[in-house]
PDB file of C-alpha atoms in Angstrom:
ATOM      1  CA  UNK A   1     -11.956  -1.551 -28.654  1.00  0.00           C
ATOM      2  CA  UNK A   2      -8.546  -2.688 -26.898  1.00  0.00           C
ATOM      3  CA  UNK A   3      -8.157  -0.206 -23.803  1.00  0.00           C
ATOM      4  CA  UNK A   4      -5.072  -2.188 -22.569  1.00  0.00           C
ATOM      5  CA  UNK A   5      -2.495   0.116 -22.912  1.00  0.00           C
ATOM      6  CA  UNK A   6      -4.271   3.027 -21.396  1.00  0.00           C
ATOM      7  CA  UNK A   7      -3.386   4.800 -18.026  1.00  0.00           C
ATOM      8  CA  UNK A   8      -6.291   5.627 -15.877  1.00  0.00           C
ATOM      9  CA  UNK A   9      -6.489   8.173 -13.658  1.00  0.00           C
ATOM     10  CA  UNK A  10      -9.559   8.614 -11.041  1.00  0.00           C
ATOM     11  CA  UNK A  11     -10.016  12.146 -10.620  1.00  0.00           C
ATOM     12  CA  UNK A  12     -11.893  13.678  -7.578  1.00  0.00           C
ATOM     13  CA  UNK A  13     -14.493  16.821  -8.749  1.00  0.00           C
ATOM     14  CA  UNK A  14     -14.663  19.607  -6.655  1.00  0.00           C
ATOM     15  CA  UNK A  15     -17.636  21.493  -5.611  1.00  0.00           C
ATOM     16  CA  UNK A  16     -15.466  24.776  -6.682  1.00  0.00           C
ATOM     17  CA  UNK A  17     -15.370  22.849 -10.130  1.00  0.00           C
ATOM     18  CA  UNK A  18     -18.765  23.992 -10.844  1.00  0.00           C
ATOM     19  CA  UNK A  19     -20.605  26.529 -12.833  1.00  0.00           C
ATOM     20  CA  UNK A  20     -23.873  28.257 -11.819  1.00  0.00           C
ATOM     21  CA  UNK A  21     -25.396  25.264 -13.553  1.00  0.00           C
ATOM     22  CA  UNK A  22     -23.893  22.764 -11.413  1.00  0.00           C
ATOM     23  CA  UNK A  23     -21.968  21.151 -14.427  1.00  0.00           C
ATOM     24  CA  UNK A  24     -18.177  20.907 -14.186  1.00  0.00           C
ATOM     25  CA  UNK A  25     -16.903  24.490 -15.799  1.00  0.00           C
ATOM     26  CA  UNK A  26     -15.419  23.921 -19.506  1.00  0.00           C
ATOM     27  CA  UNK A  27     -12.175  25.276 -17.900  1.00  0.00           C
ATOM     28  CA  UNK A  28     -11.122  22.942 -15.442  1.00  0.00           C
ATOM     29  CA  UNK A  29     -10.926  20.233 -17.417  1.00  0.00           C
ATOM     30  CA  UNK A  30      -7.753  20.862 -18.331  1.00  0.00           C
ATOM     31  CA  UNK A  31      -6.865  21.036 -14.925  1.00  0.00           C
ATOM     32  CA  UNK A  32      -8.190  17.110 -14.756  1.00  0.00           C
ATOM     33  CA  UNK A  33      -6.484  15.864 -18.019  1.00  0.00           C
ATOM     34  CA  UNK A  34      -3.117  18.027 -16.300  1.00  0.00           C
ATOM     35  CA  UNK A  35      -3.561  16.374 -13.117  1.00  0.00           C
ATOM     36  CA  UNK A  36      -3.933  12.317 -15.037  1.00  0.00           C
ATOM     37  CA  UNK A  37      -1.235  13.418 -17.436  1.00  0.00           C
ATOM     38  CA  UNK A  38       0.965  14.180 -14.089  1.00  0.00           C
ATOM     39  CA  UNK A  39       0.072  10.803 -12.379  1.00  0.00           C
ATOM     40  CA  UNK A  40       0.750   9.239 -16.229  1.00  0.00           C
ATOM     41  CA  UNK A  41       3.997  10.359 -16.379  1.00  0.00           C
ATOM     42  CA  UNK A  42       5.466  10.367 -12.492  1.00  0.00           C
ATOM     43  CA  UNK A  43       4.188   6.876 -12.085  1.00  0.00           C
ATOM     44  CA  UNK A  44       5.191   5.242 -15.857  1.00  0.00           C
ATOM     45  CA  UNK A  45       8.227   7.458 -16.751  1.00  0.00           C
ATOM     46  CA  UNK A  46       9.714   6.172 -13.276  1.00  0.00           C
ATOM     47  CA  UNK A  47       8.790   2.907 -13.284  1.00  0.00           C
ATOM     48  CA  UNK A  48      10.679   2.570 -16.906  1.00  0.00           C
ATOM     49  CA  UNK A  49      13.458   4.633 -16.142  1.00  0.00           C
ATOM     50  CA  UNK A  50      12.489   7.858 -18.108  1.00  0.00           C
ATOM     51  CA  UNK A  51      12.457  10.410 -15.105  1.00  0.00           C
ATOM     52  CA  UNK A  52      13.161  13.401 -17.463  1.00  0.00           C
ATOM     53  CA  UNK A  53       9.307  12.956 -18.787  1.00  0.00           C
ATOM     54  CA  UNK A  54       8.016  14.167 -15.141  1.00  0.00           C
ATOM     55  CA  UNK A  55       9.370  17.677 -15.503  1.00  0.00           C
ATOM     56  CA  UNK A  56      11.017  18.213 -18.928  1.00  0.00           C
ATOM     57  CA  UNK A  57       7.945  18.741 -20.696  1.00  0.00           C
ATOM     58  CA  UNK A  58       6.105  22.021 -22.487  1.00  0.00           C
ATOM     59  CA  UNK A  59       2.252  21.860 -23.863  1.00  0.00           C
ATOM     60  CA  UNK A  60       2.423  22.942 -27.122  1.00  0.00           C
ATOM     61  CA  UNK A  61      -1.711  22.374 -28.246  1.00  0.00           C
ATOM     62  CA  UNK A  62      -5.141  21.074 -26.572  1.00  0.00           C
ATOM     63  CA  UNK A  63      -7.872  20.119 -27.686  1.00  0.00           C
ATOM     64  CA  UNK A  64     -10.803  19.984 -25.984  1.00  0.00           C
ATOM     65  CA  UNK A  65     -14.169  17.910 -27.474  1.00  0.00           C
ATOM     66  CA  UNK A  66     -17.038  18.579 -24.770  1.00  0.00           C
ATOM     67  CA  UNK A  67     -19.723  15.060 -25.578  1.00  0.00           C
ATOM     68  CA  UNK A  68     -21.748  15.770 -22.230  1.00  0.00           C
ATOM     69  CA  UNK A  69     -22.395  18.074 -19.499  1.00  0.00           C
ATOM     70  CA  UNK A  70     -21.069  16.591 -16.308  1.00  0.00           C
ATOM     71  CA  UNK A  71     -22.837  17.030 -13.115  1.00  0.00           C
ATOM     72  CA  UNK A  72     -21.265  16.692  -9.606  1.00  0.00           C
ATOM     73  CA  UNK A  73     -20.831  14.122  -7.776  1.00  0.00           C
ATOM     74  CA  UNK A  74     -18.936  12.692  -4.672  1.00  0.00           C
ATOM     75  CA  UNK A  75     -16.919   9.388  -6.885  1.00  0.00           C
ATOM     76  CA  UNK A  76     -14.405  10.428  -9.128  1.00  0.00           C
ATOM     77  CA  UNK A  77     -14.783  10.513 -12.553  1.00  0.00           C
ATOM     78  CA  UNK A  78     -12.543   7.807 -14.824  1.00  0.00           C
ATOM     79  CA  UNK A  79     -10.043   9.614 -17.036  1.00  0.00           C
ATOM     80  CA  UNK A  80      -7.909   6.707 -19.596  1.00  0.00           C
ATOM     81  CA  UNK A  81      -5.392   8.531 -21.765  1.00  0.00           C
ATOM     82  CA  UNK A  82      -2.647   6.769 -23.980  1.00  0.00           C
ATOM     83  CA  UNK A  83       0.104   7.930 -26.307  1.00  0.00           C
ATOM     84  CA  UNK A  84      -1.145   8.328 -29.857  1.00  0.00           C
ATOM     85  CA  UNK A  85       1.541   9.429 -31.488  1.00  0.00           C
ATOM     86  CA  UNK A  86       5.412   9.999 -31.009  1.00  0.00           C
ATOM     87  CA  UNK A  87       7.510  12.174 -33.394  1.00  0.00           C
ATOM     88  CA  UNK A  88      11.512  12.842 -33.046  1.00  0.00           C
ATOM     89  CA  UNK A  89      11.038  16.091 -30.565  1.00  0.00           C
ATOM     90  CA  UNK A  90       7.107  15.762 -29.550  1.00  0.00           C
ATOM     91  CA  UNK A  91       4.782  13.548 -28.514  1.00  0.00           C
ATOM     92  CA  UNK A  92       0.584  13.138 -28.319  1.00  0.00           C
ATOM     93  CA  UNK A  93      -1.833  11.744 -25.587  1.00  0.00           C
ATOM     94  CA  UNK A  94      -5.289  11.223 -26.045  1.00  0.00           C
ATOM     95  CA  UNK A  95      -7.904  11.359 -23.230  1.00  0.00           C
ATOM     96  CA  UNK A  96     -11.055  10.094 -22.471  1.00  0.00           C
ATOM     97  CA  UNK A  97     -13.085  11.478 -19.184  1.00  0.00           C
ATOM     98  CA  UNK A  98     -16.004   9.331 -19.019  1.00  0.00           C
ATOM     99  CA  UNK A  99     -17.878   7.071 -16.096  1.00  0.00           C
ATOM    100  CA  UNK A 100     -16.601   3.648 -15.240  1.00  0.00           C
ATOM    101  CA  UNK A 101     -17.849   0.335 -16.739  1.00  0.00           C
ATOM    102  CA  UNK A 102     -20.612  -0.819 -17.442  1.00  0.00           C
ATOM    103  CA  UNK A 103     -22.135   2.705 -19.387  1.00  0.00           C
ATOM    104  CA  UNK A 104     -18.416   4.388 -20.548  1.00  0.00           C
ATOM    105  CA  UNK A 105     -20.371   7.491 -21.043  1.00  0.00           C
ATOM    106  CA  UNK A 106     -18.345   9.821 -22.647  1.00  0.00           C
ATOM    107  CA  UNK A 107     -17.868  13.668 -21.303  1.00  0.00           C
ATOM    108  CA  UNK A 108     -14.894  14.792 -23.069  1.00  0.00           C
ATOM    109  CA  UNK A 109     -12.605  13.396 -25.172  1.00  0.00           C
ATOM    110  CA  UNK A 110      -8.669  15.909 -25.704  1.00  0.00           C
ATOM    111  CA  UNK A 111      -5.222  15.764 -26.960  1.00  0.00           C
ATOM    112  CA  UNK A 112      -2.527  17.220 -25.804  1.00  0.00           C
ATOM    113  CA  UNK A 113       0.679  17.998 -27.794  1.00  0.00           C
ATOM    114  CA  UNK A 114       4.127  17.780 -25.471  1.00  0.00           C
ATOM    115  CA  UNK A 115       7.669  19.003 -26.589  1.00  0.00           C
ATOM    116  CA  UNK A 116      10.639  17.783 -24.298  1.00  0.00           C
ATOM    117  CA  UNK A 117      12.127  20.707 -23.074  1.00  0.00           C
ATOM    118  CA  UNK A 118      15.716  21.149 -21.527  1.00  0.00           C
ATOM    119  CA  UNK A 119      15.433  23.776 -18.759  1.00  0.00           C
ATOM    120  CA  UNK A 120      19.146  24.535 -17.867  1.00  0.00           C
ATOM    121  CA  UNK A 121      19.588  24.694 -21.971  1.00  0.00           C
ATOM    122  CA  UNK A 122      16.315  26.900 -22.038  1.00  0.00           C
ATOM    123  CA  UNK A 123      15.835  25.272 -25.044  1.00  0.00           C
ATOM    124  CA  UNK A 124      13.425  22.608 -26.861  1.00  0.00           C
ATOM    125  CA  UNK A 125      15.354  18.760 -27.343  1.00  0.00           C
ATOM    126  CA  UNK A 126      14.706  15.442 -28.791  1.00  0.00           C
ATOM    127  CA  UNK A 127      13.433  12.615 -27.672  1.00  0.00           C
ATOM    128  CA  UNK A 128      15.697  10.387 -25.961  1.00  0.00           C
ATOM    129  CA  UNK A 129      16.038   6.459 -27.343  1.00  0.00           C
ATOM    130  CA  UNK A 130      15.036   5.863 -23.328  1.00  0.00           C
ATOM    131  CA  UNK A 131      12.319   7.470 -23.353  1.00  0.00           C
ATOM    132  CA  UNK A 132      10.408   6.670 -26.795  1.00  0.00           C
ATOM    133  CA  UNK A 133      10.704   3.284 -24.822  1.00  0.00           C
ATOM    134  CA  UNK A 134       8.600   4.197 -22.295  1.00  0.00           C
ATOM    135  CA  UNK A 135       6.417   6.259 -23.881  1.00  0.00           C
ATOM    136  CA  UNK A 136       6.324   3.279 -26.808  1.00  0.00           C
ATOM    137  CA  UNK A 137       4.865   1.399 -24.221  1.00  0.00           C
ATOM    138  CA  UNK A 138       1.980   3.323 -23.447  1.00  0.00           C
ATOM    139  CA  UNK A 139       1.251   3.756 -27.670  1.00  0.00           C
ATOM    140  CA  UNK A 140      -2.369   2.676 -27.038  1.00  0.00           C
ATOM    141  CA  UNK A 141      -5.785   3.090 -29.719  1.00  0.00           C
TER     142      UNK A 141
END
């Protein structure tokens, strides 16, 4: 599989992060894919000149597919997400959490649906030719 155009994100776990069980609780995972989708967006929306991606954005759906219970642990835990799908006035990332090469185990894999959203407006907006190029960029498998 060609991983190329995916951004990864290491993400520190938390002792707090836990259940009674010692796995990572179901709920902050979102937190996680929040905080990569954050660094995804400062870091490439900038770089390619597309700075209203950093704040102009609403979550309109997530989904969440839990593969494996995971356990804490002091190294972060490798989250790659990439841009499966742009439409005129939203756009979809797809995430992996999972452990670094060589095993690519597999704890969750999510989607999150994003709507550009102009704030002073207060109302939902397109997709600007600027930034479908950056986010084209990042279109990844």
């Amino acid at each position: 599989m060609d991983h190329h155009n995916r951004h990864v994100y290491h993400c520190p776990l938390r002792w707090g992060d836990m259940d009674a069980l010692g796995h990572v609780n179901n709920g902050r995972y979102v937190d996680y894919l929040q905080d990569a989708r954050v660094d995804f967006l400062f870091r490439t929306a900038k770089e390619l000149g597309a700075d209203n991606l950093e704040t102009g954005l609403l979550v309109a759906r997530h989904e969440v597919q839990y593969r494996a219970p995971l356990r804490f642990r002091p190294e972060p835990v490798r989250i790659e997400l990439w841009i499966s799908e742009i439409k005129a006035a939203s756009f979809t990332v797809d995430y992996e959490i999972l452990d670094a090469e060589p095993e690519r185990r597999t704890y969750v894999e999510a989607r999150t649906r994003l709507v550009p959203f102009d704030f002073a407006a207060n109302r939902l907006r397109r997709i600007t030719p600027v930034e479908r190029t950056a986010l084209e960029k990042l279109v990844g498998a």
